[in-house]
Short mmCIF file of C-alpha atoms in Angstrom, two decimals:
data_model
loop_
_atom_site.label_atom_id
_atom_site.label_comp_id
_atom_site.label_asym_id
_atom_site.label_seq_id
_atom_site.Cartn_x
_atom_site.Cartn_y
_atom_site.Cartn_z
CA UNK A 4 -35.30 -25.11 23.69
CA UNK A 5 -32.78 -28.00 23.31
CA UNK A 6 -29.82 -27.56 25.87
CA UNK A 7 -26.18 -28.70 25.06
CA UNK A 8 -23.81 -28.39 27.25
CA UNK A 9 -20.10 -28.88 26.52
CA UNK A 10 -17.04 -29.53 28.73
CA UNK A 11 -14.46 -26.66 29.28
CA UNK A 12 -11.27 -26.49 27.51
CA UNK A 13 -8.10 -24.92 27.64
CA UNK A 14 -7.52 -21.49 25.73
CA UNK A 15 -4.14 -20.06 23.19
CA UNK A 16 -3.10 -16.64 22.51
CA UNK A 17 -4.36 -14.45 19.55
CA UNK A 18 -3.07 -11.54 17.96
CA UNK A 19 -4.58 -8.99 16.40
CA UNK A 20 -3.46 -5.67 15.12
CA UNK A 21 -4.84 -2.81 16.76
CA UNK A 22 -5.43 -2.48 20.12
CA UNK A 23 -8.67 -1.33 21.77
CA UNK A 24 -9.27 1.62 22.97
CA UNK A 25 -10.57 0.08 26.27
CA UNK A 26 -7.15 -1.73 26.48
CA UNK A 27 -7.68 -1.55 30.36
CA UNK A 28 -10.05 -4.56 30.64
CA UNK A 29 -9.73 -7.61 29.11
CA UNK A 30 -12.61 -10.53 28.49
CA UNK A 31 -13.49 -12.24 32.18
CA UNK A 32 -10.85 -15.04 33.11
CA UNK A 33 -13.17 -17.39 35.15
CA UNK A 34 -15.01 -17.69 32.00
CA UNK A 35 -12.48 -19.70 30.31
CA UNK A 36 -13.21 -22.35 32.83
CA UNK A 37 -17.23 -22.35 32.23
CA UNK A 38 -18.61 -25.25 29.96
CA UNK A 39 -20.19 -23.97 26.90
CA UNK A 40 -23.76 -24.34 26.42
CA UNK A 41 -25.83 -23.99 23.15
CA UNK A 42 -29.60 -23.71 22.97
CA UNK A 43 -32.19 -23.81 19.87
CA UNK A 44 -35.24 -25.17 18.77
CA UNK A 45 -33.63 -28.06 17.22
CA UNK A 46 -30.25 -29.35 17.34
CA UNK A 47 -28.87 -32.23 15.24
CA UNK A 48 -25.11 -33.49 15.77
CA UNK A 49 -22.98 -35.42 13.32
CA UNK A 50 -20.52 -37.23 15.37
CA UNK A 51 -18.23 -38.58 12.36
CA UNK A 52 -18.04 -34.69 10.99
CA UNK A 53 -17.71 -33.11 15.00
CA UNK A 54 -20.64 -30.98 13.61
CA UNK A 55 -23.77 -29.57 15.07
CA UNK A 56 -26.18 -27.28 13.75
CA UNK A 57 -29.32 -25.62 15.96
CA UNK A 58 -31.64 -23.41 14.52
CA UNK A 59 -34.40 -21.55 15.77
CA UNK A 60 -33.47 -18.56 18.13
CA UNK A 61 -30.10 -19.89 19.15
CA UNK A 62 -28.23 -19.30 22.00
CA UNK A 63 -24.19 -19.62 22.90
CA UNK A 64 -23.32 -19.47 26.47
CA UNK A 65 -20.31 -19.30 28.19
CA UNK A 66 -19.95 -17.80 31.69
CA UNK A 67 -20.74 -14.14 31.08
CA UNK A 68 -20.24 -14.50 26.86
CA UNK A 69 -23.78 -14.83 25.34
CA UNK A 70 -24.17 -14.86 21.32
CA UNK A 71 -27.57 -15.58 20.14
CA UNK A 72 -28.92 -15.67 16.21
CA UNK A 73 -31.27 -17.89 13.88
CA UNK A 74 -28.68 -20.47 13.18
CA UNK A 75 -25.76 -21.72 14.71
CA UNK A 76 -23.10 -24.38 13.36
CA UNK A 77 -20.65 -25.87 15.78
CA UNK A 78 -17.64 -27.79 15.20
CA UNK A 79 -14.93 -28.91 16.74
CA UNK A 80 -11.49 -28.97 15.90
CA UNK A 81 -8.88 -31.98 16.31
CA UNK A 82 -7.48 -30.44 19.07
CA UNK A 83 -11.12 -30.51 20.56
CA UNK A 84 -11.88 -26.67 20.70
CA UNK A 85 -15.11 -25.54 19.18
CA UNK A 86 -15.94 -22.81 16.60
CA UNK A 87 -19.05 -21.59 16.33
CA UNK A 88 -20.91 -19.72 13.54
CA UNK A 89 -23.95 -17.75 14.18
CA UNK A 90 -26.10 -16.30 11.54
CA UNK A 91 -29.56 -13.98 11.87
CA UNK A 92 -32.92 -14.32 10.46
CA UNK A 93 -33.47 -11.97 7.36
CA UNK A 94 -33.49 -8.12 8.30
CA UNK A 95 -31.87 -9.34 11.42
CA UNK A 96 -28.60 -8.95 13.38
CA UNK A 97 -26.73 -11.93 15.59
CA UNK A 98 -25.73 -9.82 19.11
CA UNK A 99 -22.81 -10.99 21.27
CA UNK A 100 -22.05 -9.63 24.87
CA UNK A 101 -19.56 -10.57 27.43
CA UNK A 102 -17.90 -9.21 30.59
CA UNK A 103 -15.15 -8.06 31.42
CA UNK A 104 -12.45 -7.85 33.80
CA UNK A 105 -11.76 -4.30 35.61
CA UNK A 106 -9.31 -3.13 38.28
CA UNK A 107 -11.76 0.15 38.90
CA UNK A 108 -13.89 0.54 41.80
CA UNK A 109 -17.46 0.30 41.33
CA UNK A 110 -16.94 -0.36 37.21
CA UNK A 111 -19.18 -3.27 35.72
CA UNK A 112 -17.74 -2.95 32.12
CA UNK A 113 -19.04 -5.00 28.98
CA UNK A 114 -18.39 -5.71 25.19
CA UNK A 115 -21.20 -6.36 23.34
CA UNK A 116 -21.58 -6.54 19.20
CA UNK A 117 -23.86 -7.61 16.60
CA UNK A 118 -23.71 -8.01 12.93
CA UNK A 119 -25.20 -10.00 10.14
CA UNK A 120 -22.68 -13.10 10.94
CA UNK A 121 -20.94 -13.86 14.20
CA UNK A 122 -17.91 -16.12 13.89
CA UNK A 123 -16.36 -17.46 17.84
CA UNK A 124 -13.59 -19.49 18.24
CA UNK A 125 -13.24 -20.93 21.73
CA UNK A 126 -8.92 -21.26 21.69
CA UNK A 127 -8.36 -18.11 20.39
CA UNK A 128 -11.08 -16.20 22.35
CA UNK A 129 -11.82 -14.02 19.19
CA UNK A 130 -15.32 -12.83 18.53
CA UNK A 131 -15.21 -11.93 14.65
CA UNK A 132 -18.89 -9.69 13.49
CA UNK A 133 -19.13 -10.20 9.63
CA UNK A 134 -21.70 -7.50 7.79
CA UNK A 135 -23.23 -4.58 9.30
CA UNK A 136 -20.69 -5.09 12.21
CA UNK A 137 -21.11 -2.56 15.19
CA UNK A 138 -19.21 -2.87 18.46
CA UNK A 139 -19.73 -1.17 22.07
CA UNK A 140 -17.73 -0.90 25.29
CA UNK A 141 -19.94 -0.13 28.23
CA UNK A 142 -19.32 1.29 31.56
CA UNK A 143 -21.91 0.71 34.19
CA UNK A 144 -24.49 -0.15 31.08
CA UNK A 145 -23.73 3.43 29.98
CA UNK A 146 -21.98 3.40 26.27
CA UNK A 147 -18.32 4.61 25.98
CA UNK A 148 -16.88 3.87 23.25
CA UNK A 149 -18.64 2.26 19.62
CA UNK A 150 -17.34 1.04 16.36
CA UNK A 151 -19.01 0.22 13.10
CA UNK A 152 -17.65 -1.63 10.21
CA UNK A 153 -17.94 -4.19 7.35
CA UNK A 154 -15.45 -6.56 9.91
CA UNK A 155 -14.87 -6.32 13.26
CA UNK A 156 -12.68 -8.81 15.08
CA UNK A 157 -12.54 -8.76 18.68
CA UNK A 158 -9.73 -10.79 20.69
CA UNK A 159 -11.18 -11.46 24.31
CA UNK A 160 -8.16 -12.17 26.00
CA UNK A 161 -5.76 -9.20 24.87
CA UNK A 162 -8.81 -6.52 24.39
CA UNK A 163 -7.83 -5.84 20.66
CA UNK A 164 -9.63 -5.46 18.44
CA UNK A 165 -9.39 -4.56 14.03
CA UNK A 166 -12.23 -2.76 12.28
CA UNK A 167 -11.98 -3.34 8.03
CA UNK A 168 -14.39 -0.82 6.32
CA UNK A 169 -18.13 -0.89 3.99
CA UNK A 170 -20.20 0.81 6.93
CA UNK A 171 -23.86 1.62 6.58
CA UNK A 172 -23.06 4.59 4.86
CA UNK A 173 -21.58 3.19 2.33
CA UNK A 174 -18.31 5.02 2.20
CA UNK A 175 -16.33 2.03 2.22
CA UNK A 176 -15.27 3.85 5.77
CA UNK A 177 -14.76 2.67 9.37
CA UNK A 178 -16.42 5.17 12.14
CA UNK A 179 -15.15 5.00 15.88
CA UNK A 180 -16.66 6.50 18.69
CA UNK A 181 -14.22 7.00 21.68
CA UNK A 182 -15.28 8.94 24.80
CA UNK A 183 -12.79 10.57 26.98
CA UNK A 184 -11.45 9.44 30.34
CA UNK A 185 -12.71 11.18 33.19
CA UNK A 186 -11.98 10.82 36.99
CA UNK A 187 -15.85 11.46 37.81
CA UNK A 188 -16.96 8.54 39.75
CA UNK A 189 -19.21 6.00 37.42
CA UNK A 190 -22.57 6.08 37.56
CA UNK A 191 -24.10 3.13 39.67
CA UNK A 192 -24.90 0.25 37.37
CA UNK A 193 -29.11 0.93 36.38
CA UNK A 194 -31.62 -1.16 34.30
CA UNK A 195 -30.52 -3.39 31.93
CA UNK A 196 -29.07 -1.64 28.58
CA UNK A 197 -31.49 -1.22 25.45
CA UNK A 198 -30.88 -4.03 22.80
CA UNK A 199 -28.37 -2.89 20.23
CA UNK A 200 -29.53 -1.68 17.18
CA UNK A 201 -28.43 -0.88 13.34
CA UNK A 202 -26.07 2.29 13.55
CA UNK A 203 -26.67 4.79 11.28
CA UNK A 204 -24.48 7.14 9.42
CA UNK A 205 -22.67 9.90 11.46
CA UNK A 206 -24.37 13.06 11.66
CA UNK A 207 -22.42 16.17 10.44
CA UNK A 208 -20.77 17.80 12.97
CA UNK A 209 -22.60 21.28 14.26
CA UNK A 210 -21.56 24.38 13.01
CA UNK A 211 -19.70 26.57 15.59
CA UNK A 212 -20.09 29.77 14.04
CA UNK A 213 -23.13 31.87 14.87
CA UNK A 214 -25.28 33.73 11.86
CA UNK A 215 -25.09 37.38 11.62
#
């Protein structure tokens, strides 16, 4: 792969309008100091447009925030942030996954998404996932809490987050997934997570009333 690496820069507040159901955690602080670093088979810069484009299994890294696609197009604005757009191969999905921070004991907790498109912008720490969209909060690598929409746009720094609909199903519907909080102790952080895949529709909900 082709390695670019990109010097650190400062970061702005965003606002979105919901807030998360993990509103406990936001995205990890020390990774707003971290340089960002973009990978592909092939990488070609246009200096006079601040533009570059990588294709071939792409990958955006930036302390614990990882996006990876087919194709990625990064430019930078006049203020000298970048925003990246990452799109998959065919029948594929873009994933992004990042860290964050916890006050809880013995909690690793992580975001991670994927979706047809995957639109970051560095100032506003907002993670936007554009077609198929689906959206996880993890606890120890064990799922909590999921989302699934047409749009999903994720601000890092407040842990917000606003879900538009045109699911899977085809309802034109959002779907959220939110466990309950427990006191039980965590479970002890295991093998890495399975890779995210497609969600599905919901399943109907089982009957509670026994047959005579």
């Amino acid at each position: 792969m082709t390695p670019m690496t990109l010097k650190p820069l400062g970061t702005a507040l965003c606002v979105v309008v919901l807030a998360s159901a993990a509103g406990e955690a936001a995205a990890e602080r020390a990774d707003r100091e971290k340089p960002t670093q973009i990978e592909g088979t092939q990488c070609v810069t246009e200096e006079l447009k601040q533009l570059s484009v990588c294709t071939g299994n792409v990958v955006l890294i930036r302390g614990t925030l990882r996006i990876t696609g087919e194709r990625m197009e990064v430019r930078e604005t006049p203020e000298g942030y970048r925003q990246a757009t990452v799109t998959a191969a065919p029948g594929q999905l873009a994933t992004f996954r990042q860290r964050q921070d916890t006050s809880r004991p013995g909690v690793e907790e992580y975001v991670e998404g994927a979706a047809e498109r995957i639109e970051y912008d560095e100032r506003a720490e907002t993670v936007r996932l554009v077609q198929r969209a689906q959206w996880k909060r993890l606890e120890n690598e064990q799922p909590r809490d999921e989302i699934a929409g047409n749009l999903i746009t994720y601000d890092g720094r407040n842990a917000t987050y606003s879900v538009a609909g045109g699911n899977q199903s085809g309802d034109g519907r959002v779907r959220l997934i939110l466990s309950p909080r427990t006191d039980a102790e965590p479970a002890a952080p295991g093998a890495a997570a399975a890779p995210l895949k497609p969600a599905t529709s919901l399943s109907p909900p089982a009957s509670t009333a026994a047959k005579k």
